[in-house]
Amino acid sequence: MIELKTPAEVEAMRPAGRFVASVLTALLEAADVGVNLLDLDALAHKMIREAGGESCYIDYHPSFGASPFGKVLCTSVNDAVLHGLPHDYRLRDGDLLSLDFAASINGWVADSAVSTIVGKHRDEQDQRVIDTTEEALEAAIGVAKAGNKLGDISAAIAQVCHGAGYAVNTQFGGHGVGRTMHGEPHVPNDGRAGRGLVLRPGLVIAIEPWLMRGTDQLYTDRDGWTLRSVDGSRGAHSEHTIAITDGDPLVLTAR
């Protein structure tokens, strides 16, 4: 069921968006060569406790997860692109790190993701795939306006990604956000403009383009959660929670 938020409810979601953005900013600053993924998770956990918030991940156990997630942050490194389960791994120079974080503040959820290259060594193709997900996200937000269709968002993402030469996986994508992390509608990363749900003020969704450099096919790691590219190529992930308004979309998780 798709739920539209009132203007007051959208306003009430702002603290969650600001908090999620602040955590990702802190994590980006902390992510450096030699830093353990478990330390990044601990930092996010500490910030949740200090804010009086709740994790959306720690007890999360959907059908595609082997067990409750058990951590508060997704840390996907290199050939991992989604749902990376934090583990005992120290970041290395040149690693491509994606951070995905969602939390609830005062009963409202926000969800966001960002990718970065760790250290001084920067592979041009890694930066290109990061830049493409960010450009696709910006293009999608640009058409997320009342009266347009959900397919316009999907088509905008696909146009950027296909235009850069990447294949697009539609197995995982964006989603509705509100009192819970995942709700209707599903927001695919590929689709046809002018099709689907009419965007109306009060609709709050997470838009999240993600790509892998050499494939659109995934497999699940032995940890039961981390999704990796089948060919070992690196991936990137960008995401914001936005609200449809009477005017321009409101990016709740803007950093």
C-alpha positions as YAML, in Angstrom:
chain: A
units: angstrom
residues:
- id: 1
  name: MET
  ca: [0.00, 0.00, 0.00]
- id: 2
  name: ILE
  ca: [1.32, 3.42, -0.98]
- id: 3
  name: GLU
  ca: [0.97, 6.04, 1.73]
- id: 4
  name: LEU
  ca: [1.15, 9.76, 1.04]
- id: 5
  name: LYS
  ca: [2.52, 11.94, 3.84]
- id: 6
  name: THR
  ca: [0.90, 15.18, 4.91]
- id: 7
  name: PRO
  ca: [3.05, 18.33, 4.80]
- id: 8
  name: ALA
  ca: [3.40, 18.05, 8.60]
- id: 9
  name: GLU
  ca: [4.56, 14.45, 8.31]
- id: 10
  name: VAL
  ca: [7.12, 15.33, 5.65]
- id: 11
  name: GLU
  ca: [8.38, 18.06, 7.97]
- id: 12
  name: ALA
  ca: [8.58, 15.49, 10.78]
- id: 13
  name: MET
  ca: [10.82, 13.33, 8.58]
- id: 14
  name: ARG
  ca: [13.44, 16.06, 8.23]
- id: 15
  name: PRO
  ca: [15.33, 15.16, 11.47]
- id: 16
  name: ALA
  ca: [15.76, 11.57, 10.29]
- id: 17
  name: GLY
  ca: [17.10, 12.78, 6.96]
- id: 18
  name: ARG
  ca: [19.52, 15.21, 8.59]
- id: 19
  name: PHE
  ca: [20.71, 12.50, 10.98]
- id: 20
  name: VAL
  ca: [21.34, 9.92, 8.25]
- id: 21
  name: ALA
  ca: [23.23, 12.54, 6.25]
- id: 22
  name: SER
  ca: [25.36, 13.46, 9.28]
- id: 23
  name: VAL
  ca: [26.26, 9.83, 9.93]
- id: 24
  name: LEU
  ca: [27.34, 9.26, 6.33]
- id: 25
  name: THR
  ca: [29.42, 12.45, 6.45]
- id: 26
  name: ALA
  ca: [31.15, 11.23, 9.61]
- id: 27
  name: LEU
  ca: [31.74, 7.80, 8.08]
- id: 28
  name: LEU
  ca: [33.26, 9.29, 4.93]
- id: 29
  name: GLU
  ca: [35.65, 11.30, 7.09]
- id: 30
  name: ALA
  ca: [36.54, 8.21, 9.14]
- id: 31
  name: ALA
  ca: [37.03, 5.83, 6.20]
- id: 32
  name: ASP
  ca: [40.78, 5.70, 5.62]
- id: 33
  name: VAL
  ca: [43.53, 3.22, 4.94]
- id: 34
  name: GLY
  ca: [43.82, 0.81, 7.88]
- id: 35
  name: VAL
  ca: [40.36, 1.51, 9.31]
- id: 36
  name: ASN
  ca: [38.37, -1.63, 10.09]
- id: 37
  name: LEU
  ca: [34.85, -2.01, 8.71]
- id: 38
  name: LEU
  ca: [33.73, -3.02, 12.20]
- id: 39
  name: ASP
  ca: [34.99, 0.33, 13.49]
- id: 40
  name: LEU
  ca: [32.83, 2.15, 10.94]
- id: 41
  name: ASP
  ca: [29.83, 0.12, 12.07]
- id: 42
  name: ALA
  ca: [30.65, 0.92, 15.70]
- id: 43
  name: LEU
  ca: [30.81, 4.64, 14.90]
- id: 44
  name: ALA
  ca: [27.39, 4.53, 13.26]
- id: 45
  name: HIS
  ca: [26.02, 2.57, 16.21]
- id: 46
  name: LYS
  ca: [27.42, 5.13, 18.65]
- id: 47
  name: MET
  ca: [25.82, 7.99, 16.74]
- id: 48
  name: ILE
  ca: [22.44, 6.21, 16.73]
- id: 49
  name: ARG
  ca: [22.59, 5.76, 20.51]
- id: 50
  name: GLU
  ca: [23.61, 9.37, 21.10]
- id: 51
  name: ALA
  ca: [20.74, 10.61, 18.91]
- id: 52
  name: GLY
  ca: [18.19, 8.39, 20.64]
- id: 53
  name: GLY
  ca: [17.43, 6.74, 17.30]
- id: 54
  name: GLU
  ca: [16.83, 3.18, 16.19]
- id: 55
  name: SER
  ca: [18.65, 1.08, 13.62]
- id: 56
  name: CYS
  ca: [16.69, -0.14, 10.61]
- id: 57
  name: TYR
  ca: [19.23, -2.87, 9.89]
- id: 58
  name: ILE
  ca: [20.21, -4.71, 13.04]
- id: 59
  name: ASP
  ca: [17.08, -6.91, 13.23]
- id: 60
  name: TYR
  ca: [16.29, -6.74, 9.52]
- id: 61
  name: HIS
  ca: [15.59, -10.23, 8.10]
- id: 62
  name: PRO
  ca: [13.92, -10.23, 4.67]
- id: 63
  name: SER
  ca: [13.52, -13.36, 2.57]
- id: 64
  name: PHE
  ca: [16.80, -12.77, 0.72]
- id: 65
  name: GLY
  ca: [18.87, -12.51, 3.93]
- id: 66
  name: ALA
  ca: [20.31, -15.63, 5.55]
- id: 67
  name: SER
  ca: [19.70, -14.31, 9.08]
- id: 68
  name: PRO
  ca: [18.98, -11.02, 10.88]
- id: 69
  name: PHE
  ca: [21.55, -8.53, 9.58]
- id: 70
  name: GLY
  ca: [23.06, -7.90, 13.02]
- id: 71
  name: LYS
  ca: [24.87, -4.63, 12.15]
- id: 72
  name: VAL
  ca: [23.67, -1.04, 11.70]
- id: 73
  name: LEU
  ca: [25.55, -0.21, 8.49]
- id: 74
  name: CYS
  ca: [26.16, -1.75, 5.07]
- id: 75
  name: THR
  ca: [29.83, -1.63, 4.04]
- id: 76
  name: SER
  ca: [30.37, -2.91, 0.49]
- id: 77
  name: VAL
  ca: [33.98, -3.05, -0.71]
- id: 78
  name: ASN
  ca: [35.23, -3.41, -4.29]
- id: 79
  name: ASP
  ca: [33.33, -6.27, -6.01]
- id: 80
  name: ALA
  ca: [30.66, -6.04, -3.29]
- id: 81
  name: VAL
  ca: [28.03, -3.51, -4.29]
- id: 82
  name: LEU
  ca: [25.00, -4.02, -2.02]
- id: 83
  name: HIS
  ca: [24.17, -5.23, 1.50]
- id: 84
  name: GLY
  ca: [27.81, -5.53, 2.53]
- id: 85
  name: LEU
  ca: [27.91, -7.08, 6.00]
- id: 86
  name: PRO
  ca: [30.60, -5.36, 8.13]
- id: 87
  name: HIS
  ca: [33.36, -7.80, 9.05]
- id: 88
  name: ASP
  ca: [36.97, -7.84, 10.21]
- id: 89
  name: TYR
  ca: [38.56, -6.12, 7.21]
- id: 90
  name: ARG
  ca: [40.94, -3.16, 7.20]
- id: 91
  name: LEU
  ca: [40.52, -0.76, 4.31]
- id: 92
  name: ARG
  ca: [43.36, -0.59, 1.78]
- id: 93
  name: ASP
  ca: [44.62, 2.16, -0.46]
- id: 94
  name: GLY
  ca: [42.43, 2.24, -3.57]
- id: 95
  name: ASP
  ca: [39.48, 0.30, -2.17]
- id: 96
  name: LEU
  ca: [36.09, 1.32, -3.53]
- id: 97
  name: LEU
  ca: [33.82, 1.58, -0.50]
- id: 98
  name: SER
  ca: [30.02, 1.95, -0.57]
- id: 99
  name: LEU
  ca: [28.21, 2.93, 2.62]
- id: 100
  name: ASP
  ca: [24.47, 2.42, 2.95]
- id: 101
  name: PHE
  ca: [22.72, 3.59, 6.13]
- id: 102
  name: ALA
  ca: [19.14, 3.90, 7.34]
- id: 103
  name: ALA
  ca: [17.83, 4.87, 10.76]
- id: 104
  name: SER
  ca: [14.65, 5.91, 12.50]
- id: 105
  name: ILE
  ca: [14.38, 9.17, 14.45]
- id: 106
  name: ASN
  ca: [11.15, 9.90, 16.31]
- id: 107
  name: GLY
  ca: [9.51, 7.04, 14.44]
- id: 108
  name: TRP
  ca: [10.39, 8.28, 10.94]
- id: 109
  name: VAL
  ca: [12.97, 6.65, 8.66]
- id: 110
  name: ALA
  ca: [15.51, 8.00, 6.19]
- id: 111
  name: ASP
  ca: [17.82, 5.97, 3.94]
- id: 112
  name: SER
  ca: [20.89, 7.02, 1.97]
- id: 113
  name: ALA
  ca: [24.06, 5.63, 0.39]
- id: 114
  name: VAL
  ca: [27.34, 6.97, -0.93]
- id: 115
  name: SER
  ca: [30.48, 5.53, -2.53]
- id: 116
  name: THR
  ca: [34.07, 6.69, -2.24]
- id: 117
  name: ILE
  ca: [37.62, 5.63, -3.03]
- id: 118
  name: VAL
  ca: [39.81, 5.10, 0.03]
- id: 119
  name: GLY
  ca: [43.30, 6.53, 0.23]
- id: 120
  name: LYS
  ca: [45.41, 8.18, -2.46]
- id: 121
  name: HIS
  ca: [45.32, 5.60, -5.26]
- id: 122
  name: ARG
  ca: [42.34, 6.36, -7.49]
- id: 123
  name: ASP
  ca: [41.46, 4.13, -10.39]
- id: 124
  name: GLU
  ca: [39.82, 6.22, -13.15]
- id: 125
  name: GLN
  ca: [37.27, 3.51, -13.92]
- id: 126
  name: ASP
  ca: [36.29, 3.26, -10.26]
- id: 127
  name: GLN
  ca: [35.73, 7.01, -10.13]
- id: 128
  name: ARG
  ca: [33.75, 6.82, -13.36]
- id: 129
  name: VAL
  ca: [31.29, 4.24, -12.01]
- id: 130
  name: ILE
  ca: [30.85, 6.31, -8.82]
- id: 131
  name: ASP
  ca: [30.28, 9.47, -10.84]
- id: 132
  name: THR
  ca: [27.74, 7.70, -13.05]
- id: 133
  name: THR
  ca: [25.62, 6.57, -10.09]
- id: 134
  name: GLU
  ca: [25.70, 10.10, -8.71]
- id: 135
  name: GLU
  ca: [24.74, 11.61, -12.08]
- id: 136
  name: ALA
  ca: [21.92, 9.08, -12.43]
- id: 137
  name: LEU
  ca: [20.64, 9.96, -8.96]
- id: 138
  name: GLU
  ca: [20.71, 13.66, -9.79]
- id: 139
  name: ALA
  ca: [18.86, 13.05, -13.05]
- id: 140
  name: ALA
  ca: [16.22, 10.98, -11.28]
- id: 141
  name: ILE
  ca: [15.67, 13.62, -8.61]
- id: 142
  name: GLY
  ca: [15.34, 16.21, -11.35]
- id: 143
  name: VAL
  ca: [12.24, 14.51, -12.77]
- id: 144
  name: ALA
  ca: [10.73, 13.51, -9.40]
- id: 145
  name: LYS
  ca: [7.97, 16.11, -9.60]
- id: 146
  name: ALA
  ca: [4.24, 16.00, -9.04]
- id: 147
  name: GLY
  ca: [2.39, 14.99, -12.20]
- id: 148
  name: ASN
  ca: [5.27, 13.00, -13.65]
- id: 149
  name: LYS
  ca: [5.28, 9.20, -13.58]
- id: 150
  name: LEU
  ca: [7.38, 6.70, -11.64]
- id: 151
  name: GLY
  ca: [8.67, 5.48, -14.99]
- id: 152
  name: ASP
  ca: [10.18, 8.92, -15.59]
- id: 153
  name: ILE
  ca: [12.46, 8.37, -12.57]
- id: 154
  name: SER
  ca: [13.47, 4.88, -13.75]
- id: 155
  name: ALA
  ca: [14.04, 6.07, -17.31]
- id: 156
  name: ALA
  ca: [16.20, 8.99, -16.15]
- id: 157
  name: ILE
  ca: [18.44, 6.61, -14.20]
- id: 158
  name: ALA
  ca: [18.70, 4.19, -17.10]
- id: 159
  name: GLN
  ca: [19.47, 6.89, -19.64]
- id: 160
  name: VAL
  ca: [22.52, 8.03, -17.67]
- id: 161
  name: CYS
  ca: [23.73, 4.51, -16.88]
- id: 162
  name: HIS
  ca: [23.21, 3.03, -20.35]
- id: 163
  name: GLY
  ca: [24.65, 6.19, -21.88]
- id: 164
  name: ALA
  ca: [27.84, 5.59, -19.92]
- id: 165
  name: GLY
  ca: [27.98, 2.00, -21.20]
- id: 166
  name: TYR
  ca: [26.82, 0.16, -18.08]
- id: 167
  name: ALA
  ca: [24.29, -2.66, -17.82]
- id: 168
  name: VAL
  ca: [21.53, -2.07, -15.27]
- id: 169
  name: ASN
  ca: [20.26, -4.67, -12.80]
- id: 170
  name: THR
  ca: [16.60, -4.23, -11.76]
- id: 171
  name: GLN
  ca: [16.62, -6.93, -9.08]
- id: 172
  name: PHE
  ca: [17.14, -4.29, -6.38]
- id: 173
  name: GLY
  ca: [16.17, -0.63, -6.53]
- id: 174
  name: GLY
  ca: [14.51, 2.23, -4.74]
- id: 175
  name: HIS
  ca: [11.46, 2.03, -2.51]
- id: 176
  name: GLY
  ca: [8.94, 3.86, -0.42]
- id: 177
  name: VAL
  ca: [10.09, 5.24, 2.94]
- id: 178
  name: GLY
  ca: [8.10, 6.26, 5.99]
- id: 179
  name: ARG
  ca: [7.59, 4.60, 9.35]
- id: 180
  name: THR
  ca: [9.55, 1.63, 7.98]
- id: 181
  name: MET
  ca: [12.60, 1.42, 5.75]
- id: 182
  name: HIS
  ca: [11.06, -0.45, 2.83]
- id: 183
  name: GLY
  ca: [7.56, 0.15, 1.48]
- id: 184
  name: GLU
  ca: [5.67, 0.66, -1.74]
- id: 185
  name: PRO
  ca: [6.31, 1.64, -4.42]
- id: 186
  name: HIS
  ca: [9.32, -0.20, -5.81]
- id: 187
  name: VAL
  ca: [11.47, 2.21, -7.84]
- id: 188
  name: PRO
  ca: [13.36, 0.25, -10.56]
- id: 189
  name: ASN
  ca: [16.61, 1.57, -11.99]
- id: 190
  name: ASP
  ca: [15.37, 1.00, -15.53]
- id: 191
  name: GLY
  ca: [11.98, 1.67, -17.07]
- id: 192
  name: ARG
  ca: [9.95, 3.61, -19.61]
- id: 193
  name: ALA
  ca: [9.15, 7.28, -19.29]
- id: 194
  name: GLY
  ca: [5.49, 8.17, -19.01]
- id: 195
  name: ARG
  ca: [4.55, 4.83, -17.45]
- id: 196
  name: GLY
  ca: [3.50, 3.78, -13.97]
- id: 197
  name: LEU
  ca: [2.38, 5.55, -10.84]
- id: 198
  name: VAL
  ca: [1.59, 9.26, -11.02]
- id: 199
  name: LEU
  ca: [3.87, 11.12, -8.60]
- id: 200
  name: ARG
  ca: [1.84, 13.06, -6.05]
- id: 201
  name: PRO
  ca: [2.83, 15.46, -3.25]
- id: 202
  name: GLY
  ca: [3.49, 13.53, -0.06]
- id: 203
  name: LEU
  ca: [5.08, 10.52, -1.73]
- id: 204
  name: VAL
  ca: [8.41, 9.79, 0.00]
- id: 205
  name: ILE
  ca: [10.82, 7.43, -1.76]
- id: 206
  name: ALA
  ca: [14.43, 6.37, -1.73]
- id: 207
  name: ILE
  ca: [16.03, 6.53, -5.16]
- id: 208
  name: GLU
  ca: [19.17, 4.40, -5.42]
- id: 209
  name: PRO
  ca: [21.05, 3.76, -8.65]
- id: 210
  name: TRP
  ca: [23.83, 1.19, -8.32]
- id: 211
  name: LEU
  ca: [26.17, -0.25, -10.92]
- id: 212
  name: MET
  ca: [28.97, -2.72, -11.46]
- id: 213
  name: ARG
  ca: [31.73, -1.97, -13.92]
- id: 214
  name: GLY
  ca: [31.55, -5.15, -15.99]
- id: 215
  name: THR
  ca: [28.21, -6.90, -15.44]
- id: 216
  name: ASP
  ca: [24.66, -6.61, -14.19]
- id: 217
  name: GLN
  ca: [24.71, -10.03, -12.49]
- id: 218
  name: LEU
  ca: [25.13, -10.67, -8.76]
- id: 219
  name: TYR
  ca: [25.80, -13.55, -6.42]
- id: 220
  name: THR
  ca: [25.41, -13.78, -2.65]
- id: 221
  name: ASP
  ca: [28.54, -14.10, -0.53]
- id: 222
  name: ARG
  ca: [28.91, -16.94, 1.97]
- id: 223
  name: ASP
  ca: [27.98, -14.49, 4.74]
- id: 224
  name: GLY
  ca: [24.42, -14.73, 3.43]
- id: 225
  name: TRP
  ca: [24.08, -11.00, 2.83]
- id: 226
  name: THR
  ca: [26.81, -9.31, 0.78]
- id: 227
  name: LEU
  ca: [25.99, -9.10, -2.93]
- id: 228
  name: ARG
  ca: [28.99, -9.29, -5.27]
- id: 229
  name: SER
  ca: [29.49, -8.98, -9.02]
- id: 230
  name: VAL
  ca: [29.78, -12.34, -10.77]
- id: 231
  name: ASP
  ca: [32.86, -11.21, -12.70]
- id: 232
  name: GLY
  ca: [34.71, -9.60, -9.79]
- id: 233
  name: SER
  ca: [34.30, -6.08, -11.18]
- id: 234
  name: ARG
  ca: [33.84, -3.23, -8.74]
- id: 235
  name: GLY
  ca: [30.58, -1.45, -8.07]
- id: 236
  name: ALA
  ca: [29.15, 1.78, -6.69]
- id: 237
  name: HIS
  ca: [25.90, 2.88, -5.05]
- id: 238
  name: SER
  ca: [24.27, 6.29, -4.54]
- id: 239
  name: GLU
  ca: [20.99, 6.94, -2.73]
- id: 240
  name: HIS
  ca: [18.84, 9.72, -1.31]
- id: 241
  name: THR
  ca: [15.45, 9.81, 0.40]
- id: 242
  name: ILE
  ca: [13.26, 12.44, -1.25]
- id: 243
  name: ALA
  ca: [9.75, 13.79, -0.84]
- id: 244
  name: ILE
  ca: [7.54, 14.80, -3.77]
- id: 245
  name: THR
  ca: [6.11, 18.29, -3.17]
- id: 246
  name: ASP
  ca: [4.02, 20.83, -5.06]
- id: 247
  name: GLY
  ca: [7.27, 22.22, -6.39]
- id: 248
  name: ASP
  ca: [10.80, 20.84, -6.54]
- id: 249
  name: PRO
  ca: [11.52, 17.55, -4.77]
- id: 250
  name: LEU
  ca: [12.79, 17.80, -1.20]
- id: 251
  name: VAL
  ca: [16.01, 15.84, -0.67]
- id: 252
  name: LEU
  ca: [15.70, 14.82, 2.97]
- id: 253
  name: THR
  ca: [19.14, 13.20, 3.17]
- id: 254
  name: ALA
  ca: [21.13, 15.96, 1.43]
- id: 255
  name: ARG
  ca: [24.69, 16.11, 2.78]
...
